[in-house]
Backbone as JSON, one array per atom type, in Angstrom:
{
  "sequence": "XXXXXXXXXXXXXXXXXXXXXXXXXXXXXXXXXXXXXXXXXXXXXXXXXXXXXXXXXXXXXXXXXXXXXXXXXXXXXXXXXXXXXXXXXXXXXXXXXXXXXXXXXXXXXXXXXXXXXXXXXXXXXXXXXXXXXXX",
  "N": [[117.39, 89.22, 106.6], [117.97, 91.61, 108.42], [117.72, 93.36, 107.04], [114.84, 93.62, 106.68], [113.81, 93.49, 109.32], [114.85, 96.69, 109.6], [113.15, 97.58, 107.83], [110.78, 97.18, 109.67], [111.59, 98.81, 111.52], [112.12, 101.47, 110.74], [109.5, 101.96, 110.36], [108.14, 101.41, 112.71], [109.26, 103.82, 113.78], [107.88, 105.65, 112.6], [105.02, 105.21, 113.41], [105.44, 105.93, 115.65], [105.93, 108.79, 115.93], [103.57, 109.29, 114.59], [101.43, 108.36, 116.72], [102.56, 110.14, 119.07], [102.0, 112.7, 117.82], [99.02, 112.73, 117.88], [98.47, 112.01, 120.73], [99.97, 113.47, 122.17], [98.06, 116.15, 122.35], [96.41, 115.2, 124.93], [97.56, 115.99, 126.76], [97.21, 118.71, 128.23], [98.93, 120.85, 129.1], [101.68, 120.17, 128.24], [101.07, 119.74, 125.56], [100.58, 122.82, 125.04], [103.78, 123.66, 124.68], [104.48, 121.84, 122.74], [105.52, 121.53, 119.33], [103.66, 121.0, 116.35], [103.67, 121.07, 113.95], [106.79, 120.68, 113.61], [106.4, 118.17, 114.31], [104.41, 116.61, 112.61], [105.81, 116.72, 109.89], [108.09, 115.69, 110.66], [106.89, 112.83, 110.49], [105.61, 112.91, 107.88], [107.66, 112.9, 106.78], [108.8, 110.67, 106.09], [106.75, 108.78, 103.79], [106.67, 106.55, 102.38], [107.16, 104.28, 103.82], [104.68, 102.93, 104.86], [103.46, 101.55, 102.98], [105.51, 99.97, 102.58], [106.4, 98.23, 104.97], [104.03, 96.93, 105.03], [104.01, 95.37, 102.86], [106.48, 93.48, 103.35], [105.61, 92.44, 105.51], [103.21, 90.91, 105.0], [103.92, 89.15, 103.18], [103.26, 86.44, 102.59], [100.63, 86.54, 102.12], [100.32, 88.03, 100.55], [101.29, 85.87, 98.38], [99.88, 84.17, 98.31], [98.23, 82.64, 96.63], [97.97, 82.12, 92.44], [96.54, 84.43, 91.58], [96.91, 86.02, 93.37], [99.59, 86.87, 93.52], [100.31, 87.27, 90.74], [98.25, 89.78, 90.85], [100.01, 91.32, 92.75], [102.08, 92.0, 91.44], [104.45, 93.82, 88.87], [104.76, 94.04, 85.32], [104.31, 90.85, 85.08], [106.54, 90.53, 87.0], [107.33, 90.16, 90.31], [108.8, 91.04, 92.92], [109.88, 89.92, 96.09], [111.18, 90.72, 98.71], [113.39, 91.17, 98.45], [116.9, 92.21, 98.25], [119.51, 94.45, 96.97], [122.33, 95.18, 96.83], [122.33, 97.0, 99.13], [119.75, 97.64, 99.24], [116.41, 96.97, 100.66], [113.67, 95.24, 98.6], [110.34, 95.01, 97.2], [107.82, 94.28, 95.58], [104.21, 95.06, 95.34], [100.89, 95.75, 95.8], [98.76, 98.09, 96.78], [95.31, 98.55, 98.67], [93.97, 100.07, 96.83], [95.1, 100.81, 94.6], [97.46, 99.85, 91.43], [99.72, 97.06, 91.57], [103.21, 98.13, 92.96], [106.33, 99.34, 92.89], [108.66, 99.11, 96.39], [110.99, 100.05, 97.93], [113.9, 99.81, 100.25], [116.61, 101.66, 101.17], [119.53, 100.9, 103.31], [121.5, 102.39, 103.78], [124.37, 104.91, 104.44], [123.35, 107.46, 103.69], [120.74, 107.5, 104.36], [120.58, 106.75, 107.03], [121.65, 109.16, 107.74], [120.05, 110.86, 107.19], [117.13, 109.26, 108.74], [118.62, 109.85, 110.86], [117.86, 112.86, 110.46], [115.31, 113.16, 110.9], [114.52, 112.03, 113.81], [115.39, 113.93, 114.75], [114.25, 116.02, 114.45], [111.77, 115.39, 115.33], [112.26, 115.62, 118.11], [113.41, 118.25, 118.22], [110.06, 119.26, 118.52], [110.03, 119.68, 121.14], [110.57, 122.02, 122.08], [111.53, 123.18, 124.95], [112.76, 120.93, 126.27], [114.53, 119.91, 124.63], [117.34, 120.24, 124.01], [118.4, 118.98, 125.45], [118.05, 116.28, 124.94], [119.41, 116.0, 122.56], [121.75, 114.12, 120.32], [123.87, 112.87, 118.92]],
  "CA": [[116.56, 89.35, 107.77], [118.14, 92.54, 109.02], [116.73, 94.46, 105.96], [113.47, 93.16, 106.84], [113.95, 94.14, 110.16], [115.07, 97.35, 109.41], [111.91, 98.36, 107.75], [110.09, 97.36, 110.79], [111.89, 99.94, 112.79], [111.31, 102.37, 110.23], [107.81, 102.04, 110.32], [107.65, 101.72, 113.74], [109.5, 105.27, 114.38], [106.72, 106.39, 112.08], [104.2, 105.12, 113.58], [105.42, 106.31, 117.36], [105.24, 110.05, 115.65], [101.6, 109.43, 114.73], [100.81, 108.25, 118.01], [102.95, 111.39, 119.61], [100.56, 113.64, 117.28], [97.32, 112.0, 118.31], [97.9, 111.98, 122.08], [100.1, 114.61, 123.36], [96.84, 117.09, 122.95], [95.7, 114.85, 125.68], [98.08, 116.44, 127.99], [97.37, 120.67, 128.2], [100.19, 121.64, 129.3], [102.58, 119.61, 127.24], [100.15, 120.05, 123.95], [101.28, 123.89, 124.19], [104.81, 123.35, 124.39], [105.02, 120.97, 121.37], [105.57, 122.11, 117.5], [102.98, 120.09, 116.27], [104.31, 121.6, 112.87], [107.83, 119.53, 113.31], [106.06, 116.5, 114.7], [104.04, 116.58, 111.08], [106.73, 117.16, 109.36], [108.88, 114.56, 110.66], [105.97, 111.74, 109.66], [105.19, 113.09, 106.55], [109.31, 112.42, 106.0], [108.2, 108.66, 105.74], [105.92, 108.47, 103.76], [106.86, 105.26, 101.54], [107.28, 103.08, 104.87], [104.09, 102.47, 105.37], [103.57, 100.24, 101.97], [107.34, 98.73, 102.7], [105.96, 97.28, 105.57], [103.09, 96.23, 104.49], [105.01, 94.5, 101.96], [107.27, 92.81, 104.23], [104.7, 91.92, 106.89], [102.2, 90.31, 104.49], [104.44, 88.73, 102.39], [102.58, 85.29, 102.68], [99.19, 86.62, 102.07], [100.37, 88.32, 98.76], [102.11, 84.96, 97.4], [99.2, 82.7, 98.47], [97.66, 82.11, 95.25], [98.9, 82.22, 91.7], [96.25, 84.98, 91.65], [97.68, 86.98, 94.66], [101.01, 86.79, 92.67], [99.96, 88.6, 89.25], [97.95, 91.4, 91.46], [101.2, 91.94, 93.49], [103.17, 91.74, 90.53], [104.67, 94.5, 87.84], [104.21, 93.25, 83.85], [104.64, 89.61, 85.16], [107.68, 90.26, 87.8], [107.22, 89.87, 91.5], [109.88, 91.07, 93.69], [109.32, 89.84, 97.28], [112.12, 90.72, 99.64], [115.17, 90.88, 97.29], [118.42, 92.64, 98.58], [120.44, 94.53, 96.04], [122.84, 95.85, 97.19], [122.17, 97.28, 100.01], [118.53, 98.5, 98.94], [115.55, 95.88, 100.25], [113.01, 95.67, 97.47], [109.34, 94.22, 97.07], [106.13, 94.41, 94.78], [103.03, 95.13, 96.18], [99.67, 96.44, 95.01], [97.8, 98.69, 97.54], [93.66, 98.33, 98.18], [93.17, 100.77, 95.51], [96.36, 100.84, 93.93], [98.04, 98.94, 91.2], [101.55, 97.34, 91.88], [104.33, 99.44, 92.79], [108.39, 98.55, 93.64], [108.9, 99.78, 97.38], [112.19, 99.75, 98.17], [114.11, 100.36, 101.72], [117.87, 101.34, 101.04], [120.13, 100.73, 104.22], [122.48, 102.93, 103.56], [124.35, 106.13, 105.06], [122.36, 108.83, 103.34], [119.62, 106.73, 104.74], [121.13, 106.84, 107.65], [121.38, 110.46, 108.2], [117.89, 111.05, 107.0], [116.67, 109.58, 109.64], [118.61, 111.23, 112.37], [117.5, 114.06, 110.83], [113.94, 112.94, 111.2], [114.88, 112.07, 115.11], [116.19, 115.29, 115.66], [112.77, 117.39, 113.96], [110.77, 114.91, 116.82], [113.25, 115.62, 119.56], [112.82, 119.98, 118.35], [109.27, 119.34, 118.36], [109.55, 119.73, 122.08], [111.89, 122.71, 122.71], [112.35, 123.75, 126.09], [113.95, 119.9, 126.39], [115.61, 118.94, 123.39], [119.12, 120.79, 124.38], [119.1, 117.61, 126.78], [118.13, 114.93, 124.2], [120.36, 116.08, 120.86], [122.78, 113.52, 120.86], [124.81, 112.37, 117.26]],
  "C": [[116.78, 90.71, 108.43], [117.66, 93.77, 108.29], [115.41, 94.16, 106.64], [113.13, 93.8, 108.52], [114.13, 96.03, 110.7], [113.83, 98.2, 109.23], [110.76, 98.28, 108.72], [110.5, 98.44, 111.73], [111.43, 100.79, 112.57], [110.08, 102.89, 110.38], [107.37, 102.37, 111.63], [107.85, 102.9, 114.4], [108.08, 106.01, 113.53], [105.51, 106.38, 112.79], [104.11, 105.63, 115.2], [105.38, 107.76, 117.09], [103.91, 110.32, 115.63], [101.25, 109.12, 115.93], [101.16, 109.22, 118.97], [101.86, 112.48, 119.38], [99.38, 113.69, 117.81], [97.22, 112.38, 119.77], [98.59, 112.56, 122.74], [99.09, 116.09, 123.79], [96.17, 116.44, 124.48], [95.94, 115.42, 127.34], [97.83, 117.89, 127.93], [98.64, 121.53, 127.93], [101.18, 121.42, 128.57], [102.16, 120.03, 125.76], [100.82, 121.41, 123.73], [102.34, 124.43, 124.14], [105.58, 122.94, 123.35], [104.66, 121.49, 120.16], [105.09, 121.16, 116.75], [103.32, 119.68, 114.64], [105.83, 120.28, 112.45], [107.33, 118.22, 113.0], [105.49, 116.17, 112.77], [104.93, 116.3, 110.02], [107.45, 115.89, 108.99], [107.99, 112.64, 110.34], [106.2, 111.62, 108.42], [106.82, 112.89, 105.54], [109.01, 110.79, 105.45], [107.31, 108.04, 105.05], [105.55, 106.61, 103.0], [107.23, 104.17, 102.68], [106.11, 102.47, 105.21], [103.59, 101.03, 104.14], [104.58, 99.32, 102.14], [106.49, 97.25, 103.94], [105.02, 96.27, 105.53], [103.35, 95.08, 103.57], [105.81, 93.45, 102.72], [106.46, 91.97, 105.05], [103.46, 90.94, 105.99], [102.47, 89.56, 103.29], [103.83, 87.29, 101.44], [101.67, 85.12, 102.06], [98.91, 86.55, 100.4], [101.34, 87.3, 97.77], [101.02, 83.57, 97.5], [98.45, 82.08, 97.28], [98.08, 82.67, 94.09], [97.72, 84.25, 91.43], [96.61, 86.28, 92.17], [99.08, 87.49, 94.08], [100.98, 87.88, 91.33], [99.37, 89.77, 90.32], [99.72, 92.11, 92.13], [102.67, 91.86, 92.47], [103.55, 93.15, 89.31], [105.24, 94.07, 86.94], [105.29, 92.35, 84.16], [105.7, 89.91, 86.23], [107.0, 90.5, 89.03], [108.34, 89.8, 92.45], [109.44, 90.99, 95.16], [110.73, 89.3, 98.43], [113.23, 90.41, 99.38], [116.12, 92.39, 97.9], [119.39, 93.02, 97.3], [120.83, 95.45, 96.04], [122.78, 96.31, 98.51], [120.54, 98.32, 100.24], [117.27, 96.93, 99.13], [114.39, 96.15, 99.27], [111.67, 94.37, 97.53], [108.51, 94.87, 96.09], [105.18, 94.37, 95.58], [101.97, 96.27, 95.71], [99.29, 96.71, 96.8], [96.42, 98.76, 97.78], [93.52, 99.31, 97.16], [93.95, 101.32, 94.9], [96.97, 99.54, 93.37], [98.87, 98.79, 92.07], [102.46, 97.89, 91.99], [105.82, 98.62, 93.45], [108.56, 99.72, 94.97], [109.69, 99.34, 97.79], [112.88, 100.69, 99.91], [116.16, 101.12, 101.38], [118.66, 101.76, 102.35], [121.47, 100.82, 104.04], [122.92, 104.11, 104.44], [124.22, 107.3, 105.18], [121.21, 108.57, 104.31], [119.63, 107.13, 106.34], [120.82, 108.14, 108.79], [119.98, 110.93, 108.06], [117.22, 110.42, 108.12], [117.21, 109.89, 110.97], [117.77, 112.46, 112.29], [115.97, 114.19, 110.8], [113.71, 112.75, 113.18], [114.96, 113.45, 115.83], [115.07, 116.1, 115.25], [111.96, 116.72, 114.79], [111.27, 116.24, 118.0], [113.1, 117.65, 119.64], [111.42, 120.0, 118.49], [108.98, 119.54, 120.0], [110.82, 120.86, 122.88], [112.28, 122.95, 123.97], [113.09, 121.8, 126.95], [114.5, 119.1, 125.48], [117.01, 119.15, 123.31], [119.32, 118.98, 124.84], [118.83, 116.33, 125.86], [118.56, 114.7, 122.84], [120.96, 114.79, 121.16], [122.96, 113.0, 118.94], [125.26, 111.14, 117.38]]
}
């Protein structure tokens, strides 16, 4: 459950960058302050979270028929929220993509990777990121 959890956070720091992107132009003054460059940057670090979740979050949908099962499946296997090791792991076909293995590993490479995705937000707004480094 805490894997599973996990990739919800993930996703959701991803998805609070894209919404940073989108709507600090809305402010002027702030818009030409911010390194819109980092902000990008630090998304485009994520990019395999957004299938994880998807995976995770729709787990149900893609096991509801024996049908649903072979599409979300690679030749015959179906991994749906398996733990190994310390790496969570699912199958999941995309709308216009076979099956693929999207895996989360909750580890302390992992770890650091995304501080250092935190910390290319947090520069994305220099004249106050001195004040919000933190390790």
């Amino acid at each position: 459950m805490a894997a599973r959890d996990a990739a919800f956070s993930v996703y959701h720091l991803r998805a609070a960058i894209h919404s940073i992107i989108a709507n600090v132009e809305k402010c002027p003054s702030l818009a030409k302050a911010v390194d819109f460059t980092k902000l990008e940057e630090a998304r485009d670090d994520l990019p395999e979270i957004v299938e994880l979740r998807h995976a995770v979050a729709h787990k149900a949908d893609d096991t509801y028929s024996i049908e649903k099962v072979r599409k979300n499946s690679i030749d015959g296997v179906r991994v749906s929220g398996d733990l190994y090791g310390r790496t969570l792991t699912y199958t999941r076909a995309g709308t216009k993509n076979p099956a693929q293995l999207h895996a989360l590993s909750i580890t302390d490479d992992q770890f650091a990777r995304l501080c250092a995705i935190k910390d290319k937000v947090f520069a994305a707004f220099p004249p106050i990121y001195p004040a919000m480094k933190t390790n």
